[in-house]
CSV table of C-alpha atoms and ligand atoms in Angstrom, one decimal:
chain,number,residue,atom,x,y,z
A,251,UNK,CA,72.0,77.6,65.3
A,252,UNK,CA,71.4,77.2,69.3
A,253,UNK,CA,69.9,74.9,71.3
A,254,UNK,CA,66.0,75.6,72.1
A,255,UNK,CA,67.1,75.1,75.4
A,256,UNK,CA,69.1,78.3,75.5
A,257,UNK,CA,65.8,80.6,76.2
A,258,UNK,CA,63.6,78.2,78.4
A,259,UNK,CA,62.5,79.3,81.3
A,260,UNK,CA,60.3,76.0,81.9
A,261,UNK,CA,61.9,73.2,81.4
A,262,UNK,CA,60.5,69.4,81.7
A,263,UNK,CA,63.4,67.3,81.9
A,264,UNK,CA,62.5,63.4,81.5
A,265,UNK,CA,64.9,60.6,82.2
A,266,UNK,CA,64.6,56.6,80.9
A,267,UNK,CA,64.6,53.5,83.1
A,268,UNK,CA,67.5,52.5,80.9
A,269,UNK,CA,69.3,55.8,82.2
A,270,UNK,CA,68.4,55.6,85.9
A,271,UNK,CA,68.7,51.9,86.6
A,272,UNK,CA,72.0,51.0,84.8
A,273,UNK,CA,70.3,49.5,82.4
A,274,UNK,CA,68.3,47.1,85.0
A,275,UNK,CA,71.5,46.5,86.9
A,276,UNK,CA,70.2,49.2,90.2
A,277,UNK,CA,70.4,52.8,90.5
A,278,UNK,CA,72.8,55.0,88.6
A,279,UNK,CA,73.6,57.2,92.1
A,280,UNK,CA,76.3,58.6,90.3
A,281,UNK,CA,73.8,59.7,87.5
A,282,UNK,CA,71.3,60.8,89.4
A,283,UNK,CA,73.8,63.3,91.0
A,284,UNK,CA,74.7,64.9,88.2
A,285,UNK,CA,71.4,65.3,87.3
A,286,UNK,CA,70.6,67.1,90.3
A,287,UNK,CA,73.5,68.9,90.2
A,288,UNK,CA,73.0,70.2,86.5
A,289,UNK,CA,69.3,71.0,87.5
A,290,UNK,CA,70.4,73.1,90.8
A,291,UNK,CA,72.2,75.0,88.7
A,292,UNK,CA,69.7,75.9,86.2
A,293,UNK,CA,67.6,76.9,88.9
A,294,UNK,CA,70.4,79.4,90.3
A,295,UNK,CA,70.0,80.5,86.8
A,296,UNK,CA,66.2,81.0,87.3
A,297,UNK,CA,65.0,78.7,85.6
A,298,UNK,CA,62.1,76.1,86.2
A,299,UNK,CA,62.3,72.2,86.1
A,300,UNK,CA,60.3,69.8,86.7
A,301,UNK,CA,61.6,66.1,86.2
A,302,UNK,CA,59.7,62.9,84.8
A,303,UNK,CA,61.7,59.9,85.9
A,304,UNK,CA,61.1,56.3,84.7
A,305,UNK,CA,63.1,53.1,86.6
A,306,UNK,CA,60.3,52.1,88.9
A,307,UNK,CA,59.8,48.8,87.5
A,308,UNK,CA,63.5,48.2,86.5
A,309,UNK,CA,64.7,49.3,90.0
A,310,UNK,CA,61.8,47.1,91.7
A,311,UNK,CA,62.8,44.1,89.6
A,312,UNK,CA,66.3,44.3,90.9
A,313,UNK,CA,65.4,45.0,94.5
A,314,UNK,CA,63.0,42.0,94.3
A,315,UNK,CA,65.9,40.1,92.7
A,316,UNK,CA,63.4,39.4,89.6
A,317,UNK,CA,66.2,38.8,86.8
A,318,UNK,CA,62.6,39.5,84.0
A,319,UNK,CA,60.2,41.7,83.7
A,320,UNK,CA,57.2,39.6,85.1
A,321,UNK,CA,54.0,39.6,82.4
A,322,UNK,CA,51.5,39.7,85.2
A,323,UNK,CA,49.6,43.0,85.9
A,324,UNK,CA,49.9,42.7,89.6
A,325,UNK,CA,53.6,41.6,89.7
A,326,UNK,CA,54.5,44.9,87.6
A,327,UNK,CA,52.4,47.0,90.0
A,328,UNK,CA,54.4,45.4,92.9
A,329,UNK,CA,57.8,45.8,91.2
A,330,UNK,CA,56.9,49.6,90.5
A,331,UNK,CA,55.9,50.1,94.1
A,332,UNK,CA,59.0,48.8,95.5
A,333,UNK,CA,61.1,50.6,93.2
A,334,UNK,CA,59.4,53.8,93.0
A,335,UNK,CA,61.0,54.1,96.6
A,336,UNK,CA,64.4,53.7,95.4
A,337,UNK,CA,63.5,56.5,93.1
A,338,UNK,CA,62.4,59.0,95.4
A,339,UNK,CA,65.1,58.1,98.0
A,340,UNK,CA,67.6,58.8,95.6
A,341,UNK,CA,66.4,61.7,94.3
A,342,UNK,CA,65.6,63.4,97.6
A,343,UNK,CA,68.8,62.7,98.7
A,344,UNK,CA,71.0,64.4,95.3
A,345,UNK,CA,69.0,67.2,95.5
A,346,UNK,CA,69.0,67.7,99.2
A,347,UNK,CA,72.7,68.2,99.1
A,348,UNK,CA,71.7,71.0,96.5
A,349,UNK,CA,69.6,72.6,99.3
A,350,UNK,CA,66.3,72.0,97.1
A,351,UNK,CA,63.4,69.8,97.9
A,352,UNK,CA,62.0,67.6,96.0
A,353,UNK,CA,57.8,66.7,95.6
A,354,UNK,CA,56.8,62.8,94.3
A,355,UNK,CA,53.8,63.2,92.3
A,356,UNK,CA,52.3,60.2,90.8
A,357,UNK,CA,50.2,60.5,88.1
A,358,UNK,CA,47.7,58.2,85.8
A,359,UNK,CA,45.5,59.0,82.2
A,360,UNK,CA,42.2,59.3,84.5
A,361,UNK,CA,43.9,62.4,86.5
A,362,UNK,CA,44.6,64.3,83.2
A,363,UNK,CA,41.2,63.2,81.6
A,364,UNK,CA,39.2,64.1,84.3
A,365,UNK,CA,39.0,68.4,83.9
A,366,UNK,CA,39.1,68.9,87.4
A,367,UNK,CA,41.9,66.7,88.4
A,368,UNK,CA,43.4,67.9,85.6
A,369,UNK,CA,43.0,71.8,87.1
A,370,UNK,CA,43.5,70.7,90.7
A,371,UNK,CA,47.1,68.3,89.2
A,372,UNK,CA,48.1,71.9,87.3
A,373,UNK,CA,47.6,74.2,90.2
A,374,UNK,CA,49.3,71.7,92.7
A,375,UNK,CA,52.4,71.6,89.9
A,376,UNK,CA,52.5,75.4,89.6
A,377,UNK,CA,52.6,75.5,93.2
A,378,UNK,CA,55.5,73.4,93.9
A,379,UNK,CA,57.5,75.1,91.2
A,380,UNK,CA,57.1,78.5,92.8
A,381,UNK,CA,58.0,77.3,96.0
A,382,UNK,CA,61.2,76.3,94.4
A,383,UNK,CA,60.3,72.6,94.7
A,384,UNK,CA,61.7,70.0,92.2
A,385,UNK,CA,58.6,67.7,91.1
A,386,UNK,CA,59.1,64.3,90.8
A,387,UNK,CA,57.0,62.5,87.8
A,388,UNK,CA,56.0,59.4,87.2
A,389,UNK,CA,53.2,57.3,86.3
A,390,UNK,CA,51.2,56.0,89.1
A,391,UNK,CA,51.9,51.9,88.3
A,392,UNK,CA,50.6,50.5,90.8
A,393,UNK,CA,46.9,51.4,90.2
A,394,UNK,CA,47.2,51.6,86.8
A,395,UNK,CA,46.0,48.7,84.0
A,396,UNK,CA,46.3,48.9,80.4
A,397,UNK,CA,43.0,50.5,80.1
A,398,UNK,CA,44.0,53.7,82.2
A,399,UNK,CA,47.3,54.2,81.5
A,400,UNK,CA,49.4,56.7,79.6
A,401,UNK,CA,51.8,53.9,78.9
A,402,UNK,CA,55.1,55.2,78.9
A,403,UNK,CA,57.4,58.1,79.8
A,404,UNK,CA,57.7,60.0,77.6
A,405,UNK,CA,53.9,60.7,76.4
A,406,UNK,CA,53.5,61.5,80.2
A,407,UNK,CA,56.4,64.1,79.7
A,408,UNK,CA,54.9,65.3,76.9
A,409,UNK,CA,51.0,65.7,78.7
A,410,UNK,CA,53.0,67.6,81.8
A,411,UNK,CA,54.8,69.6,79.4
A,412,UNK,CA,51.5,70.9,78.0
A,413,UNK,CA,50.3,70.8,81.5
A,414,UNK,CA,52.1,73.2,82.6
A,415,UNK,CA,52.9,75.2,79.9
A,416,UNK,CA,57.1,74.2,79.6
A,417,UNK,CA,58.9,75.8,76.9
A,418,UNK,CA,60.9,72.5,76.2
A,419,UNK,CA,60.5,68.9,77.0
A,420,UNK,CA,64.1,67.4,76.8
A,421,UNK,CA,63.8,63.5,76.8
A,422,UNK,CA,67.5,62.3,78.2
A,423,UNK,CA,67.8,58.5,76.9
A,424,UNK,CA,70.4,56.1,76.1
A,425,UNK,CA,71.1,57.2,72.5
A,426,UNK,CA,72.4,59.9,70.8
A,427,UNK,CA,69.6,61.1,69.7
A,428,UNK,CA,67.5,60.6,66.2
A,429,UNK,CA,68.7,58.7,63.8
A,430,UNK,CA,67.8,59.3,59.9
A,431,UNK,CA,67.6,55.3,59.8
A,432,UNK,CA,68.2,52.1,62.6
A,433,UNK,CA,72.2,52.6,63.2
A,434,UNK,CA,72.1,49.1,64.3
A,435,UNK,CA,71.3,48.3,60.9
A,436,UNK,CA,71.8,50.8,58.6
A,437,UNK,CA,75.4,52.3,58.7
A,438,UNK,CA,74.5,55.3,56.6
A,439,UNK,CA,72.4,56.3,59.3
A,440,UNK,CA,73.3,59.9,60.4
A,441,UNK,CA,72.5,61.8,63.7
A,442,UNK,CA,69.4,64.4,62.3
A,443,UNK,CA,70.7,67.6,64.6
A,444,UNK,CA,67.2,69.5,63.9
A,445,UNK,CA,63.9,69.0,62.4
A,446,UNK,CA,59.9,69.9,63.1
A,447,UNK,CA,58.5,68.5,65.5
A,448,UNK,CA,55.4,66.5,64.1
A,449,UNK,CA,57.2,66.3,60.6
A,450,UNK,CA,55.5,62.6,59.2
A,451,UNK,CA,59.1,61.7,58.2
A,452,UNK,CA,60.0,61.6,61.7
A,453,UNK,CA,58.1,58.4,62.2
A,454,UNK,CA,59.8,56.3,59.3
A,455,UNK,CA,63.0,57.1,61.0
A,456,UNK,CA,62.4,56.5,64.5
A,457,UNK,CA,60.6,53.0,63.8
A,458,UNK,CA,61.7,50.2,66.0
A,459,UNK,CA,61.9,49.5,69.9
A,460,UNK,CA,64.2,50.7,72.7
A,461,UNK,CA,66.0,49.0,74.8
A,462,UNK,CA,63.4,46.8,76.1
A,463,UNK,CA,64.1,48.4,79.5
A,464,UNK,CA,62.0,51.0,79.8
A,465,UNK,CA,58.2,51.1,77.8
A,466,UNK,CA,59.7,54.0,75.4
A,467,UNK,CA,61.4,54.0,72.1
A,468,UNK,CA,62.7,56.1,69.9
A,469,UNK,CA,59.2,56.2,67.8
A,470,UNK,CA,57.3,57.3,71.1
A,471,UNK,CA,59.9,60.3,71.6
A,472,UNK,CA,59.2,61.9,68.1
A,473,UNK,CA,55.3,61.1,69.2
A,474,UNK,CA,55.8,62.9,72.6
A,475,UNK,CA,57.6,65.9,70.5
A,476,UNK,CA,54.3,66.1,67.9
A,477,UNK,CA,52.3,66.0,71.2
A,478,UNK,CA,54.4,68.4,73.2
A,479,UNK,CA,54.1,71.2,69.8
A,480,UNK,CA,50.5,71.4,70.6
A,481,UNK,CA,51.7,73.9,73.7
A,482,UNK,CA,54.1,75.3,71.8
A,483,UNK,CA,56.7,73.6,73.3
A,484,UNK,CA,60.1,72.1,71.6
A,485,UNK,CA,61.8,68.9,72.5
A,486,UNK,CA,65.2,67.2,72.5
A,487,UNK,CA,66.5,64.0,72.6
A,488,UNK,CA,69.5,63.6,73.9
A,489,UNK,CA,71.9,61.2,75.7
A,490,UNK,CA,71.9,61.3,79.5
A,491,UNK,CA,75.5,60.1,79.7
A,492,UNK,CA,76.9,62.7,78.1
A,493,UNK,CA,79.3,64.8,80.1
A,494,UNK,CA,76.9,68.0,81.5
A,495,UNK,CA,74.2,67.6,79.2
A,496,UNK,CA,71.6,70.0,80.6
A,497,UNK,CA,74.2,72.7,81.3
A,498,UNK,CA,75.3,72.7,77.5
A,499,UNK,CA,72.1,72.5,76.3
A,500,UNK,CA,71.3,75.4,78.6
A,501,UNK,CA,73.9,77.1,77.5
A,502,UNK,CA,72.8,77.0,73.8
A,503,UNK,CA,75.0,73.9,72.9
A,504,UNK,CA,73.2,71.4,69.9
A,505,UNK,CA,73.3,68.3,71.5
A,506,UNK,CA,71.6,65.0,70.3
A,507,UNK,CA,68.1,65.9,68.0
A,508,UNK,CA,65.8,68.8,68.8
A,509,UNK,CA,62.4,69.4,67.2
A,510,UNK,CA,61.4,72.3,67.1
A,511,UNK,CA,57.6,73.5,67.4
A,512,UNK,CA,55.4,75.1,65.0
A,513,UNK,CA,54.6,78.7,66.0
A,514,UNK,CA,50.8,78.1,66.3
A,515,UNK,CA,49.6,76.6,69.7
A,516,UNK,CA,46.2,75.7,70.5
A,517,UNK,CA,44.1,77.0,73.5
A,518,UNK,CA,44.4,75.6,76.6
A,519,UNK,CA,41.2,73.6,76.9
A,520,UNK,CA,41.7,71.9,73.1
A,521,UNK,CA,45.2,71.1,74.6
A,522,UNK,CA,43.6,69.3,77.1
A,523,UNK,CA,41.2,67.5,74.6
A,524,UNK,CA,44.0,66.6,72.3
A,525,UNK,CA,45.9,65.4,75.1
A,526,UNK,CA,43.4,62.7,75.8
A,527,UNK,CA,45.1,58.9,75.4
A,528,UNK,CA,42.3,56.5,76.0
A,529,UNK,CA,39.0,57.4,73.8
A,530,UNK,CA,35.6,56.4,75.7
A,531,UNK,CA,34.6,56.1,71.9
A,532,UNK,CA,35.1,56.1,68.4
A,533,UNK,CA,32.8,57.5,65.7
A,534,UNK,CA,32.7,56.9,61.8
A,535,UNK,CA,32.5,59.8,59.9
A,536,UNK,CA,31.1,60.1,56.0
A,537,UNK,CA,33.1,62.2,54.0
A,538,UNK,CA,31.1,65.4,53.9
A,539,UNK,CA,30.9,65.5,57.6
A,540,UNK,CA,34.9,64.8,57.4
A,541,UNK,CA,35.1,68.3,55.2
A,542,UNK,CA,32.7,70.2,57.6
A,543,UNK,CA,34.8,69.4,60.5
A,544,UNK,CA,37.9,69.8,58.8
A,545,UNK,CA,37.7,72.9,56.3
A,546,UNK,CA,34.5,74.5,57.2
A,547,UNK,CA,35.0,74.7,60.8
A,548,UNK,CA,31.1,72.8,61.7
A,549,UNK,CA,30.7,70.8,64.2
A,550,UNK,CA,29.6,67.8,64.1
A,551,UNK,CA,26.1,66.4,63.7
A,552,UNK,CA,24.6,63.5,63.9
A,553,UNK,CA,23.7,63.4,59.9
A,554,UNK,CA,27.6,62.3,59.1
A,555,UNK,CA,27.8,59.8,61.6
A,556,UNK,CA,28.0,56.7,60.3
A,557,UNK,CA,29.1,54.2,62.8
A,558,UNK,CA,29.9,54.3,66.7
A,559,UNK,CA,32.1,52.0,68.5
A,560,UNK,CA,32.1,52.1,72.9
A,561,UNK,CA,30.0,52.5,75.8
A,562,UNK,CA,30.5,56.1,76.4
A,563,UNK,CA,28.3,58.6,78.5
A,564,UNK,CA,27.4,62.0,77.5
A,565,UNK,CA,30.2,64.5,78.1
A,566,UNK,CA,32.9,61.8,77.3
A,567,UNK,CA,35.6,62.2,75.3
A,568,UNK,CA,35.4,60.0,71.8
A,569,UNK,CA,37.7,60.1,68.6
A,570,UNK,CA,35.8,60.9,64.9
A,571,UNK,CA,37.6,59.2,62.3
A,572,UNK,CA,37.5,59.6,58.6
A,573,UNK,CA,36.3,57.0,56.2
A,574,UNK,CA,40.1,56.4,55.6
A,575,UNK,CA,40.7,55.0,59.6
A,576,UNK,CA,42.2,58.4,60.1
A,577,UNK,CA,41.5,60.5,63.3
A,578,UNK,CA,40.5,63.6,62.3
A,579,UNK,CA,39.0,65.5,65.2
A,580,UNK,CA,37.8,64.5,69.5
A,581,UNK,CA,35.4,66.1,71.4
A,582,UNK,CA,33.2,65.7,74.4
A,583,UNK,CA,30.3,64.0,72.9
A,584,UNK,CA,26.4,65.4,73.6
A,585,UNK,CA,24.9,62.2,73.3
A,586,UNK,CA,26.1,58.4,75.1
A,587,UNK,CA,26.5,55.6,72.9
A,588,UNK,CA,23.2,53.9,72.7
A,589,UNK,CA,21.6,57.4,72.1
A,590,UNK,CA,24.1,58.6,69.4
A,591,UNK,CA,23.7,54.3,67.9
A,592,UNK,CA,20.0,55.4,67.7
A,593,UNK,CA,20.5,59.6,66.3
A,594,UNK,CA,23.5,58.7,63.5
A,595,UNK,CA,22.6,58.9,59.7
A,596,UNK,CA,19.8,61.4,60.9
A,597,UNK,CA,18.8,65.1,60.6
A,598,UNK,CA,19.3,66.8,64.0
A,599,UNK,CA,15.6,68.2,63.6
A,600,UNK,CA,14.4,64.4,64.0
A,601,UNK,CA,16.2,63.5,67.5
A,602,UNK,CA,13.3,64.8,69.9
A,603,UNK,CA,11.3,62.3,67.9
A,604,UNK,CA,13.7,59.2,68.0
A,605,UNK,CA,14.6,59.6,71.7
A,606,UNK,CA,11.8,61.1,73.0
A,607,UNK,CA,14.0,64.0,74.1
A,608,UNK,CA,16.6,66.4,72.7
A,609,UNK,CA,20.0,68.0,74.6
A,610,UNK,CA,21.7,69.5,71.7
A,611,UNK,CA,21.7,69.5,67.6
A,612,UNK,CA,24.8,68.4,67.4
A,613,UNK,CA,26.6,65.4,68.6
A,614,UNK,CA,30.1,67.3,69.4
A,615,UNK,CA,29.7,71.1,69.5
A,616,UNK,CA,32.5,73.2,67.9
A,617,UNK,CA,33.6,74.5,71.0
A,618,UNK,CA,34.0,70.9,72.3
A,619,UNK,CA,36.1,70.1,69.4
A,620,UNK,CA,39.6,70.4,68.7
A,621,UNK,CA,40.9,69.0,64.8
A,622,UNK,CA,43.8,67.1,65.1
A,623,UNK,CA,46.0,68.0,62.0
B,812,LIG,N1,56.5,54.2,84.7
B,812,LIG,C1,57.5,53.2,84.4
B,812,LIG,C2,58.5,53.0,85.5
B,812,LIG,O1,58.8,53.9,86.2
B,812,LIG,C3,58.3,53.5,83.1
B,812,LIG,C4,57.5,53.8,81.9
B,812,LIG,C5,58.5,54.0,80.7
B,812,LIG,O2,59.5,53.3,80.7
B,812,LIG,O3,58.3,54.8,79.9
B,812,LIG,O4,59.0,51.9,85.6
């Protein structure tokens, strides 16, 4: 078997704040170089990368002198600015010895939400990589709070990856890769060398935290893959220590865990739908409104609504959960939340008479729903 890397022609190559930093000691120069160097040379080869690169924070607290990472909102915004610098400086520089430029683009969960921003952040992406530009990633921490962010790394590597279409997302970390069980823990744990991406059993294994470092762990890798499937894209986990890593993976090498997608993709603008983190709302779904959604392909009405949670405006995106907690579908809702609060448990044919008015018959169209499996 080869490496899924072997036949990419897009690649999206994150790297950890673990990786880049030293492990919060300062910049890995050394790293970073051979990064570059490894990524110049799949370029000669004609291929496409675009980088995701974490550290701001970790490389701010060490530039700052700041021996923890502060708690405070604001002092983690500063500590990203500062070291989201360092970053780019570094970066700039190991590729410019390459001859290639490099492009910072910061990035937070409104600018993927939002369609147009989303359009305007792909064509801006597509653009750079054509001009031969390597694309800089990261999440835009200092405007960010808990509310409008992606959170960590490697879900933003995953949201590019479908962004702009990769063929692999390969998430270079501190381990080895996927473990079938903790090794710090379990010393029957074994390296798993392949699997599906979005395979439940994926989650059991990779339960547990990073290294504290960085915002990602091992559980939010095999999320990113799931996530990264949608597109049709495959991922690996690998370690970004070991010797050439991108060049043997290129060259068809196994290295660390890859897993693989499912054939099937969906369409571009249910990727996008899917890809939403934050929900403006949530909506409780009754069992038969469940089974239209799910097996009947319906959409959804506002008869087999049963709850709604948020303050959502028509046209947002909100979650519909089964009676289980699970979350079966999203879409852009027809109706905001006091209106839908008002409609649920009722036929369609009655909403003119409730509100006085009537947009649609259903509360999510079909074509503004995607099912999430
Ligand atoms: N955006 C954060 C940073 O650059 C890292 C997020 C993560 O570790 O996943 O510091």
């Amino acid at each position: 078997m080869k490496s899924v890397v072997a036949d990419a022609r897009r690649l999206v190559v994150k790297v950890g704040s673990s990786l880049v930093t030293n492990e919060g000691r300062g910049l890995d120069h050394e790293a970073v170089a051979r990064w570059a160097t490894e990524i110049a040379a799949l370029r000669r080869d004609g291929r496409e990368v675009v980088l995701v690169s974490s550290g701001a924070i970790a490389e701010g607290m060490q530039r700052l002198g700041w021996a923890a990472r502060p708690k405070a909102i604001h002092e983690l915004q500063a500590a990203a600015a500062v070291g989201q610098m360092g970053l780019v400086q570094a970066y700039e520089a190991a590729f410019s010895s390459h001859g290639l430029h490099t492009a910072q683009i910061l990035l937070t969960h409104d600018d993927l939400a939002d369609r147009r921003r989303y359009l305007n952040a792909r064509s801006t992406l597509r653009t750079l990589i054509a001009l031969g530009v390597i694309p800089i990633i990261n999440e835009n921490d200092t405007v960010t709070t808990d509310e409008i962010r992606v959170g960590d790394n490697d879900t933003l590597g995953a949201l590019v990856t479908n962004l702009i279409e990769a063929d692999v997302l390969v998430l270079l970390t501190d381990q080895q890769g996927l473990y079938t069980a903790d090794p710090r823990r379990d010393p029957a744990a074994t390296l798993l060398l392949t699997a599906k991406a979005g395979d439940p059993a994926l989650e059991a294994m990779a339960g547990g935290a990073g290294s504290g470092i960085g915002r990602g762990g091992m559980l939010t890798k095999v999320l990113a893959a799931k996530r990264a499937a949608r597109s049709g894209a495959s991922t690996v986990i690998a370690c970004g220590r070991e010797h050439a890593v991108l060049t043997r993976l290129a060259s068809g090498e196994l290295v660390g865990t890859q897993l693989v997608a499912e054939a099937q993709t969906l369409a571009a603008r249910k990727q996008w739908l899917a890809d939403h983190v934050q929900l403006a709302g949530r909506l409780a779904l009754d069992a038969g409104a469940v089974r239209a959604l799910a097996r009947e392909g319906k959409s959804l009405l506002p008869i087999g609504v049963v709850s709604v949670e948020g303050s959502f405006d028509r046209g947002e995106v909100v979650g519909c959960f089964a009676p289980d907690g699970r979350e079966v579908a999203r879409g852009l809702v027809n109706y905001g939340a006091a209106d839908t609060a008002r409609i649920l448990r009722q036929p369609s044919s009655q909403i003119e008479a409730i509100l006085g008015w009537v947009d649609e018959p259903e509360l999510i169209h079909r074509d503004n729903l995607v099912l999430l499996a």
